Tab-separated table of C-alpha atoms in Angstrom:
chain	number	residue	atom	x	y	z
A	21	MET	CA	-82.561	31.764	-93.649
A	22	GLU	CA	-82.963	30.923	-90.356
A	23	GLU	CA	-80.312	27.970	-91.112
A	24	ILE	CA	-77.897	30.307	-92.598
A	25	LYS	CA	-78.575	32.738	-88.946
A	26	GLN	CA	-77.873	29.637	-87.074
A	27	GLY	CA	-74.428	28.755	-88.767
A	28	TRP	CA	-73.727	32.142	-88.033
A	29	LYS	CA	-74.489	32.079	-83.942
A	30	LYS	CA	-72.471	29.324	-83.752
A	31	ARG	CA	-69.340	30.953	-85.668
A	32	ILE	CA	-69.887	33.972	-83.563
A	33	SER	CA	-70.039	31.563	-80.295
A	34	TRP	CA	-66.959	29.627	-81.512
A	35	LEU	CA	-65.062	33.091	-82.013
A	36	LEU	CA	-65.932	34.367	-78.558
A	37	ILE	CA	-64.662	31.491	-76.838
A	38	ALA	CA	-61.238	31.407	-78.672
A	39	LEU	CA	-61.287	34.830	-77.508
A	40	VAL	CA	-62.037	34.118	-74.298
A	41	VAL	CA	-59.449	31.065	-74.382
A	42	VAL	CA	-56.406	33.313	-76.021
A	43	PHE	CA	-57.245	36.089	-73.191
A	44	PHE	CA	-56.941	33.564	-70.470
A	45	TYR	CA	-53.939	32.258	-72.065
A	46	LYS	CA	-52.238	35.505	-71.850
A	47	MET	CA	-53.123	36.390	-68.616
A	48	LEU	CA	-51.399	33.318	-67.404
A	49	ASP	CA	-48.434	33.923	-69.522
A	50	ASN	CA	-48.092	37.499	-67.902
A	51	PHE	CA	-49.345	36.656	-64.685
A	52	SER	CA	-46.649	38.310	-63.049
A	53	SER	CA	-46.680	41.777	-64.743
A	54	ILE	CA	-50.638	41.500	-64.250
A	55	GLN	CA	-50.437	41.179	-60.605
A	56	GLN	CA	-47.846	44.158	-60.747
A	57	TRP	CA	-50.285	46.124	-62.292
A	58	PHE	CA	-53.122	45.390	-59.762
A	59	GLY	CA	-50.702	45.963	-57.158
A	60	LYS	CA	-49.728	49.411	-58.478
A	61	PHE	CA	-53.829	50.334	-59.033
A	62	PHE	CA	-55.198	49.036	-55.714
A	63	ALA	CA	-52.063	51.629	-54.373
A	64	ILE	CA	-53.463	54.449	-56.282
A	65	MET	CA	-57.217	53.557	-55.349
A	66	LYS	CA	-56.074	52.932	-51.695
A	67	PRO	CA	-57.136	56.418	-50.313
A	68	PHE	CA	-60.752	56.035	-52.031
A	69	LEU	CA	-61.399	52.547	-50.778
A	70	ILE	CA	-60.439	53.402	-47.381
A	71	GLY	CA	-62.539	56.759	-47.952
A	72	LEU	CA	-65.254	53.759	-48.620
A	73	LEU	CA	-64.599	52.221	-45.989
A	74	ILE	CA	-65.094	55.047	-43.126
A	75	SER	CA	-68.367	55.954	-44.831
A	76	TYR	CA	-69.700	52.466	-44.218
A	77	ILE	CA	-68.560	52.820	-40.908
A	78	LEU	CA	-70.351	56.181	-40.262
A	79	TYR	CA	-73.052	55.086	-42.420
A	80	MET	CA	-75.585	54.094	-39.199
A	81	PRO	CA	-74.678	56.454	-37.085
A	82	CYS	CA	-74.866	59.243	-39.925
A	83	LYS	CA	-78.448	57.872	-40.696
A	84	LYS	CA	-79.623	57.837	-37.195
A	85	ILE	CA	-78.625	61.621	-36.894
A	86	GLU	CA	-80.266	62.591	-40.075
A	87	ASN	CA	-83.576	60.907	-38.683
A	88	ILE	CA	-83.295	63.421	-35.666
A	89	PHE	CA	-82.732	66.779	-37.115
A	90	LYS	CA	-85.800	65.905	-39.914
A	91	LYS	CA	-87.812	65.290	-37.337
A	92	SER	CA	-86.637	68.507	-35.880
A	93	ARG	CA	-89.493	71.515	-35.999
A	94	LEU	CA	-86.978	74.058	-36.992
A	95	LYS	CA	-87.199	74.251	-40.724
A	96	LEU	CA	-83.304	74.787	-41.404
A	97	LEU	CA	-82.610	71.697	-39.167
A	98	SER	CA	-85.110	69.457	-41.202
A	99	LYS	CA	-84.083	70.783	-44.756
A	100	LYS	CA	-80.436	70.355	-44.306
A	101	SER	CA	-80.460	67.447	-42.304
A	102	ARG	CA	-78.160	65.461	-44.615
A	103	GLY	CA	-75.298	67.778	-44.148
A	104	LEU	CA	-75.601	68.715	-40.672
A	105	SER	CA	-75.775	64.877	-40.086
A	106	VAL	CA	-72.232	64.494	-41.797
A	107	ILE	CA	-70.845	67.011	-39.835
A	108	THR	CA	-72.302	65.938	-36.360
A	109	THR	CA	-70.964	62.665	-37.325
A	110	TYR	CA	-67.820	63.837	-38.117
A	111	ILE	CA	-67.211	66.088	-34.923
A	112	ILE	CA	-68.167	62.761	-32.842
A	113	PHE	CA	-65.738	60.585	-34.461
A	114	VAL	CA	-62.731	63.384	-34.352
A	115	LEU	CA	-63.939	63.711	-30.613
A	116	ILE	CA	-63.388	60.008	-30.036
A	117	ILE	CA	-60.335	59.933	-31.947
A	118	ILE	CA	-58.594	63.087	-29.607
A	119	VAL	CA	-60.077	60.955	-26.484
A	120	VAL	CA	-57.899	57.845	-27.946
A	121	ILE	CA	-54.906	59.824	-28.674
A	122	ASN	CA	-54.916	61.616	-25.213
A	123	CYS	CA	-55.946	58.932	-23.102
A	124	ILE	CA	-54.902	55.449	-24.925
A	125	PHE	CA	-52.032	56.547	-27.272
A	126	PRO	CA	-49.802	57.464	-23.953
A	127	VAL	CA	-50.348	54.300	-22.043
A	128	LEU	CA	-49.793	52.418	-24.996
A	129	ARG	CA	-46.881	54.180	-25.897
A	130	ASP	CA	-45.415	54.044	-22.584
A	131	SER	CA	-45.783	50.300	-22.720
A	132	ILE	CA	-43.774	49.793	-26.187
A	133	VAL	CA	-41.114	51.862	-24.960
A	134	GLU	CA	-40.429	50.403	-21.619
A	135	LEU	CA	-40.841	47.042	-24.113
A	136	VAL	CA	-38.126	47.915	-26.352
A	137	SER	CA	-35.694	49.322	-23.687
A	138	ASN	CA	-36.248	46.076	-21.720
A	139	VAL	CA	-35.632	43.810	-25.039
A	140	PRO	CA	-31.842	43.405	-24.048
A	141	GLY	CA	-32.568	41.833	-20.892
A	142	TYR	CA	-35.628	39.926	-21.781
A	143	TYR	CA	-33.434	38.276	-24.764
A	144	GLU	CA	-30.135	37.132	-22.460
A	145	ILE	CA	-33.522	35.763	-19.850
A	146	LEU	CA	-34.756	33.860	-22.998
A	147	VAL	CA	-31.821	32.566	-23.991
A	148	ASN	CA	-30.456	31.390	-20.413
A	149	LYS	CA	-33.945	29.574	-20.011
A	150	TYR	CA	-33.307	27.462	-22.961
A	151	ASN	CA	-29.775	26.737	-22.192
A	152	GLU	CA	-31.213	25.490	-18.756
A	153	LEU	CA	-33.340	23.191	-20.260
A	154	PRO	CA	-32.472	19.131	-20.404
A	155	GLU	CA	-30.976	17.731	-23.470
A	156	ASP	CA	-33.739	15.351	-24.071
A	157	SER	CA	-36.126	17.930	-24.208
A	158	ILE	CA	-38.340	18.223	-27.175
A	159	LEU	CA	-37.495	22.310	-27.616
A	160	LYS	CA	-33.818	20.989	-28.056
A	161	SER	CA	-34.555	19.319	-31.249
A	162	ASP	CA	-31.479	19.607	-34.205
A	163	LEU	CA	-34.047	21.791	-36.163
A	164	ILE	CA	-34.523	24.298	-32.977
A	165	LYS	CA	-30.638	23.967	-31.771
A	166	ASP	CA	-30.113	25.726	-35.353
A	167	LYS	CA	-32.524	28.240	-35.044
A	168	MET	CA	-31.180	29.570	-31.242
A	169	SER	CA	-27.727	29.174	-32.511
A	170	GLU	CA	-28.536	32.391	-34.949
A	171	PHE	CA	-30.998	33.861	-32.583
A	172	THR	CA	-28.339	33.601	-29.858
A	173	ASN	CA	-25.500	34.804	-32.339
A	174	ILE	CA	-27.689	38.420	-32.957
A	175	ASP	CA	-25.918	41.386	-30.980
A	176	ILE	CA	-28.988	42.630	-29.722
A	177	LYS	CA	-27.054	46.243	-28.312
A	178	GLN	CA	-25.952	46.572	-32.144
A	179	PHE	CA	-29.377	45.814	-33.331
A	180	LEU	CA	-30.692	48.537	-31.415
A	181	ASN	CA	-28.034	50.700	-32.170
A	182	ILE	CA	-28.480	53.662	-34.917
A	183	ASN	CA	-26.729	53.790	-37.803
A	184	ASN	CA	-26.783	55.585	-41.284
A	185	ASP	CA	-28.820	52.642	-42.870
A	186	LYS	CA	-31.136	53.047	-39.942
A	187	ILE	CA	-31.198	56.650	-40.390
A	188	ILE	CA	-31.961	56.186	-44.031
A	189	GLU	CA	-34.887	53.917	-42.902
A	190	TYR	CA	-36.068	56.201	-40.386
A	191	LEU	CA	-36.070	59.120	-43.253
A	192	LYS	CA	-37.928	56.749	-45.228
A	193	SER	CA	-40.513	56.072	-43.218
A	194	ILE	CA	-40.688	59.675	-42.038
A	195	ILE	CA	-41.762	60.315	-45.833
A	196	ASP	CA	-44.167	57.473	-45.699
A	197	ILE	CA	-45.771	59.276	-42.778
A	198	PHE	CA	-46.239	62.391	-44.800
A	199	SER	CA	-47.646	60.024	-47.723
A	200	GLY	CA	-49.773	58.377	-45.298
A	201	ILE	CA	-51.434	61.962	-43.765
A	202	PHE	CA	-51.850	62.865	-47.446
A	203	ASP	CA	-54.005	59.588	-47.941
A	204	VAL	CA	-55.957	59.823	-44.935
A	205	PHE	CA	-56.929	63.287	-45.945
A	206	VAL	CA	-57.954	62.218	-49.544
A	207	SER	CA	-59.907	59.212	-47.659
A	208	ILE	CA	-61.482	61.764	-45.493
A	209	VAL	CA	-62.797	64.145	-48.198
A	210	VAL	CA	-63.922	61.035	-50.449
A	211	SER	CA	-65.887	59.500	-47.180
A	212	VAL	CA	-67.814	63.092	-47.008
A	213	TYR	CA	-68.632	63.257	-50.309
A	214	ILE	CA	-69.565	59.567	-50.207
A	215	LEU	CA	-72.044	59.993	-46.775
A	216	LEU	CA	-73.044	63.631	-48.290
A	217	GLN	CA	-74.225	62.025	-52.111
A	218	ARG	CA	-75.085	58.393	-51.275
A	219	THR	CA	-78.634	58.335	-52.339
A	220	SER	CA	-77.716	59.775	-55.694
A	221	ILE	CA	-74.808	57.860	-56.171
A	222	ILE	CA	-76.899	54.435	-55.490
A	223	LYS	CA	-79.520	56.068	-57.936
A	224	SER	CA	-77.010	56.491	-60.687
A	225	LEU	CA	-75.746	53.301	-60.109
A	226	ARG	CA	-79.146	51.639	-60.417
A	227	ARG	CA	-79.848	53.473	-63.146
A	228	PHE	CA	-76.812	53.003	-65.028
A	229	ALA	CA	-77.607	49.023	-64.359
A	230	ARG	CA	-81.409	48.965	-65.416
A	231	ALA	CA	-80.003	50.690	-68.967
A	232	ILE	CA	-77.416	47.802	-69.492
A	233	PHE	CA	-79.240	44.775	-68.369
A	234	LYS	CA	-82.384	42.961	-69.084
A	235	LYS	CA	-85.178	43.422	-66.499
A	236	ASP	CA	-84.457	39.790	-64.854
A	237	VAL	CA	-80.833	40.652	-64.872
A	238	TYR	CA	-80.836	43.992	-63.205
A	239	GLU	CA	-83.061	42.671	-60.435
A	240	THR	CA	-80.718	39.742	-59.871
A	241	ILE	CA	-77.584	42.654	-59.585
A	242	ASP	CA	-79.824	44.820	-57.503
A	243	ASN	CA	-80.517	41.504	-55.440
A	244	TYR	CA	-76.893	41.044	-54.822
A	245	PHE	CA	-75.772	44.615	-54.563
A	246	THR	CA	-78.174	44.528	-51.790
A	247	LYS	CA	-76.483	41.654	-49.785
A	248	ALA	CA	-73.521	42.474	-50.562
A	249	ASN	CA	-73.882	46.209	-48.791
A	250	GLU	CA	-75.914	44.068	-45.941
A	251	VAL	CA	-72.917	41.508	-45.510
A	252	PHE	CA	-70.291	44.140	-45.769
A	253	PHE	CA	-71.578	46.904	-43.516
A	254	THR	CA	-72.574	43.733	-40.771
A	255	PHE	CA	-69.198	42.615	-40.798
A	256	ILE	CA	-67.420	45.688	-40.515
A	257	SER	CA	-69.265	47.444	-37.925
A	258	SER	CA	-69.699	44.276	-36.063
A	259	GLN	CA	-66.145	43.671	-36.377
A	260	LEU	CA	-64.619	46.965	-34.942
A	261	LEU	CA	-67.456	46.874	-32.340
A	262	ASP	CA	-66.352	43.725	-30.965
A	263	ALA	CA	-62.816	44.171	-30.990
A	264	VAL	CA	-63.019	47.339	-28.969
A	265	ILE	CA	-64.999	45.044	-26.429
A	266	VAL	CA	-62.574	42.638	-26.280
A	267	GLY	CA	-59.811	44.809	-25.939
A	268	ILE	CA	-61.307	46.729	-23.234
A	269	LEU	CA	-62.018	43.195	-21.424
A	270	THR	CA	-59.033	41.442	-22.165
A	271	THR	CA	-56.997	44.761	-20.628
A	272	ILE	CA	-59.184	44.899	-17.279
A	273	ALA	CA	-58.455	41.026	-17.031
A	274	MET	CA	-54.513	41.417	-17.325
A	275	MET	CA	-54.807	44.555	-14.956
A	276	ILE	CA	-56.219	41.992	-12.279
A	277	LEU	CA	-53.646	39.390	-12.812
A	278	ARG	CA	-50.617	41.776	-12.893
A	279	VAL	CA	-49.590	40.959	-16.192
A	280	ASN	CA	-46.289	43.412	-17.609
A	281	TYR	CA	-47.748	45.281	-20.512
A	282	ALA	CA	-51.599	44.682	-19.852
A	283	PRO	CA	-52.626	47.617	-22.113
A	284	LEU	CA	-50.629	46.686	-24.867
A	285	ILE	CA	-51.268	43.170	-24.879
A	286	GLY	CA	-55.549	43.905	-24.479
A	287	PHE	CA	-54.816	46.430	-27.370
A	288	MET	CA	-52.992	43.778	-29.540
A	289	ILE	CA	-55.712	41.218	-28.723
A	290	GLY	CA	-58.343	43.694	-29.827
A	291	LEU	CA	-56.775	44.958	-32.803
A	292	PHE	CA	-55.939	41.070	-34.233
A	293	ASN	CA	-59.676	40.297	-33.466
A	294	LEU	CA	-60.761	42.411	-36.174
A	295	ILE	CA	-59.353	39.395	-38.696
A	296	PRO	CA	-61.374	36.035	-37.613
A	297	TYR	CA	-59.739	32.974	-36.416
A	298	ILE	CA	-56.418	33.379	-37.158
A	299	GLY	CA	-55.696	37.039	-35.953
A	300	ALA	CA	-57.135	36.058	-32.218
A	301	ILE	CA	-54.726	33.005	-32.460
A	302	VAL	CA	-51.493	34.882	-33.252
A	303	ALA	CA	-52.306	37.707	-30.794
A	304	VAL	CA	-52.999	35.555	-27.759
A	305	ALA	CA	-49.799	33.530	-28.818
A	306	LEU	CA	-47.915	36.587	-29.015
A	307	GLY	CA	-49.057	37.787	-25.544
A	308	ILE	CA	-48.417	34.617	-24.062
A	309	LEU	CA	-44.789	35.027	-25.044
A	310	ILE	CA	-44.224	38.448	-23.681
A	311	THR	CA	-46.051	37.336	-20.621
A	312	LEU	CA	-43.761	34.278	-20.571
A	313	ILE	CA	-40.358	36.098	-20.858
A	314	THR	CA	-41.745	39.179	-18.683
A	315	GLY	CA	-43.926	37.342	-16.175
A	316	GLY	CA	-42.461	33.961	-15.907
A	317	PHE	CA	-44.639	30.502	-16.483
A	318	GLY	CA	-46.898	30.862	-13.853
A	319	LYS	CA	-48.412	33.892	-14.730
A	320	ALA	CA	-48.084	33.411	-18.713
A	321	LEU	CA	-50.349	30.052	-17.751
A	322	ALA	CA	-52.854	32.301	-16.089
A	323	MET	CA	-52.872	34.514	-18.310
A	324	ALA	CA	-53.242	31.908	-21.203
A	325	ILE	CA	-56.139	30.332	-19.175
A	326	VAL	CA	-58.361	33.991	-19.411
A	327	VAL	CA	-57.872	35.207	-22.297
A	328	ILE	CA	-58.580	31.566	-24.039
A	329	VAL	CA	-61.843	31.744	-21.881
A	330	LEU	CA	-62.242	35.454	-22.789
A	331	GLN	CA	-62.084	34.316	-26.832
A	332	GLN	CA	-64.000	31.806	-25.884
A	333	ILE	CA	-66.935	34.054	-24.262
A	334	ASP	CA	-66.180	36.585	-27.309
A	335	ALA	CA	-66.801	33.562	-30.054
A	336	ASN	CA	-69.759	32.113	-28.338
A	337	ILE	CA	-71.678	34.732	-26.688
A	338	ILE	CA	-70.511	38.361	-27.741
A	339	ASN	CA	-69.780	37.991	-31.562
A	340	PRO	CA	-72.755	36.302	-32.146
A	341	LYS	CA	-74.955	38.596	-30.397
A	342	ILE	CA	-73.328	41.514	-32.680
A	343	LEU	CA	-73.181	39.868	-35.625
A	344	GLY	CA	-75.970	37.665	-35.933
A	345	SER	CA	-76.572	34.583	-38.308
A	346	SER	CA	-76.088	36.685	-41.349
A	347	LEU	CA	-72.350	35.898	-42.102
A	348	GLU	CA	-72.623	32.135	-40.559
A	349	THR	CA	-70.000	30.023	-42.921
A	350	SER	CA	-67.361	27.432	-42.403
A	351	PRO	CA	-64.327	28.106	-40.723
A	352	LEU	CA	-62.503	26.506	-43.511
A	353	LEU	CA	-63.688	29.357	-46.019
A	354	VAL	CA	-62.957	32.044	-43.546
A	355	ILE	CA	-59.702	30.361	-43.294
A	356	PHE	CA	-58.979	30.311	-47.123
A	357	ALA	CA	-60.507	33.573	-47.359
A	358	ILE	CA	-58.113	35.237	-45.058
A	359	THR	CA	-55.407	33.344	-46.579
A	360	ILE	CA	-55.733	34.469	-49.982
A	361	GLY	CA	-56.830	38.306	-49.197
A	362	GLY	CA	-53.483	38.669	-47.158
A	363	ALA	CA	-51.646	37.287	-50.111
A	364	TYR	CA	-52.559	39.430	-52.691
A	365	PHE	CA	-54.061	42.677	-50.354
A	366	GLY	CA	-52.247	42.594	-47.268
A	367	ILE	CA	-53.920	43.284	-44.066
A	368	MET	CA	-56.914	45.098	-45.424
A	369	GLY	CA	-57.136	41.942	-47.955
A	370	MET	CA	-57.388	39.617	-44.865
A	371	PHE	CA	-60.160	41.964	-42.937
A	372	LEU	CA	-62.177	42.044	-46.148
A	373	GLY	CA	-61.677	38.936	-47.581
A	374	VAL	CA	-64.359	37.434	-45.281
A	375	PRO	CA	-67.510	39.624	-46.584
A	376	ILE	CA	-66.481	39.261	-50.462
A	377	ALA	CA	-66.084	35.138	-49.492
A	378	VAL	CA	-69.478	35.140	-47.952
A	379	VAL	CA	-71.047	37.068	-51.218
A	380	ILE	CA	-69.113	34.763	-53.718
A	381	LYS	CA	-70.829	31.931	-51.603
A	382	ALA	CA	-74.103	33.242	-51.868
A	383	VAL	CA	-74.066	33.827	-55.825
A	384	VAL	CA	-72.542	30.400	-56.402
A	385	THR	CA	-75.383	28.731	-54.227
A	386	ASP	CA	-78.077	30.620	-55.864
A	387	PHE	CA	-76.708	29.746	-59.142
A	388	VAL	CA	-76.186	26.161	-57.995
A	389	ASN	CA	-79.803	25.707	-56.341
A	390	SER	CA	-81.116	27.017	-59.342
A	391	ARG	CA	-79.672	24.738	-61.906
A	392	ASN	CA	-80.310	21.696	-59.665
A	393	GLU	CA	-84.173	23.264	-60.125
A	394	ILE	CA	-84.006	23.615	-63.656
A	395	ARG	CA	-82.533	19.532	-63.822
A	396	ASP	CA	-85.110	18.736	-61.458
A	397	GLU	CA	-88.048	19.832	-63.482
A	398	GLU	CA	-86.448	18.378	-66.743
A	399	GLU	CA	-86.227	14.938	-65.342
A	400	ASN	CA	-89.622	15.271	-63.656
A	401	LEU	CA	-91.182	15.972	-67.444
A	402	LYS	CA	-89.213	13.102	-68.703
A	403	ILE	CA	-90.527	10.786	-66.067
A	404	MET	CA	-94.109	12.566	-67.375
């Protein structure tokens, strides 16, 4: 009887393996369709994912405000602490946005308008400087010559002119803006509900996991869920704070150097700093290029030195102080995570690729360590 049971177990195991092989084969055979399906699914889920991101960002201030209300002697405040903390947090959040729109946005808008209006002049300066280079310059190789010939053939004034095609593009952009406003509204509503019901949501997820899995599996899932939550919250909150600090320091430094479009360059470097390693490199390169065209080689060199020094201070002092040691990982893994995340999920994928990679690395590392411990025990038993 036992042999029959063992035989059936083997047959079922082989059947499951065959089904898994067929499933993965069909996935690879229809990879483009599956990719489109996932792309559409994530596009639909984007407001909910953004709402989850907003609730993550606001969780810690909301929790601290809730604790303040709980300690209040007024029963009404302590009893309604959760709802009042969410309302207070959003009032502060909205006030910050209003300050940004009224104080920072006009400066950035003026810089962008001025930069765009001066593009034809900067274009001519760039072309003339390239033409003045000696023929034996490395910048006048055949490949770069071909690219520059294509670049110089562009009618920049025609490029900036408004035509029917551009009007259609602008109308599409307006539609996208309204669609984006709706997504933002949904995201805010989702984030409010998550903050209000976060305790019951977590309890429900834990009850569901406990009902489905065995005790040891449930404890493992709960452990990794806690770890993932810690990693994501630490990464998101610290990267946002770090981006604000870097943006402000860069803007002040650029204003001291009298660099043109200092607020725009500072904002751009701070924003791109949200993406580790690659974001900072791209932002600094763009800032140097803008300064080179608008202020000359000397100012671009000074700007490059100052920004690189600030980036080193951020990488070695500011960011580690904010982030701590919880997300220490190799630069190679970070670049790999950003590349894969950006290729499949755009900017959001580049931003969230790093914490996801850190969690996957923790799971794989624990699995490898546990398997090696079992192997070591087996080998020790054989020796004995």
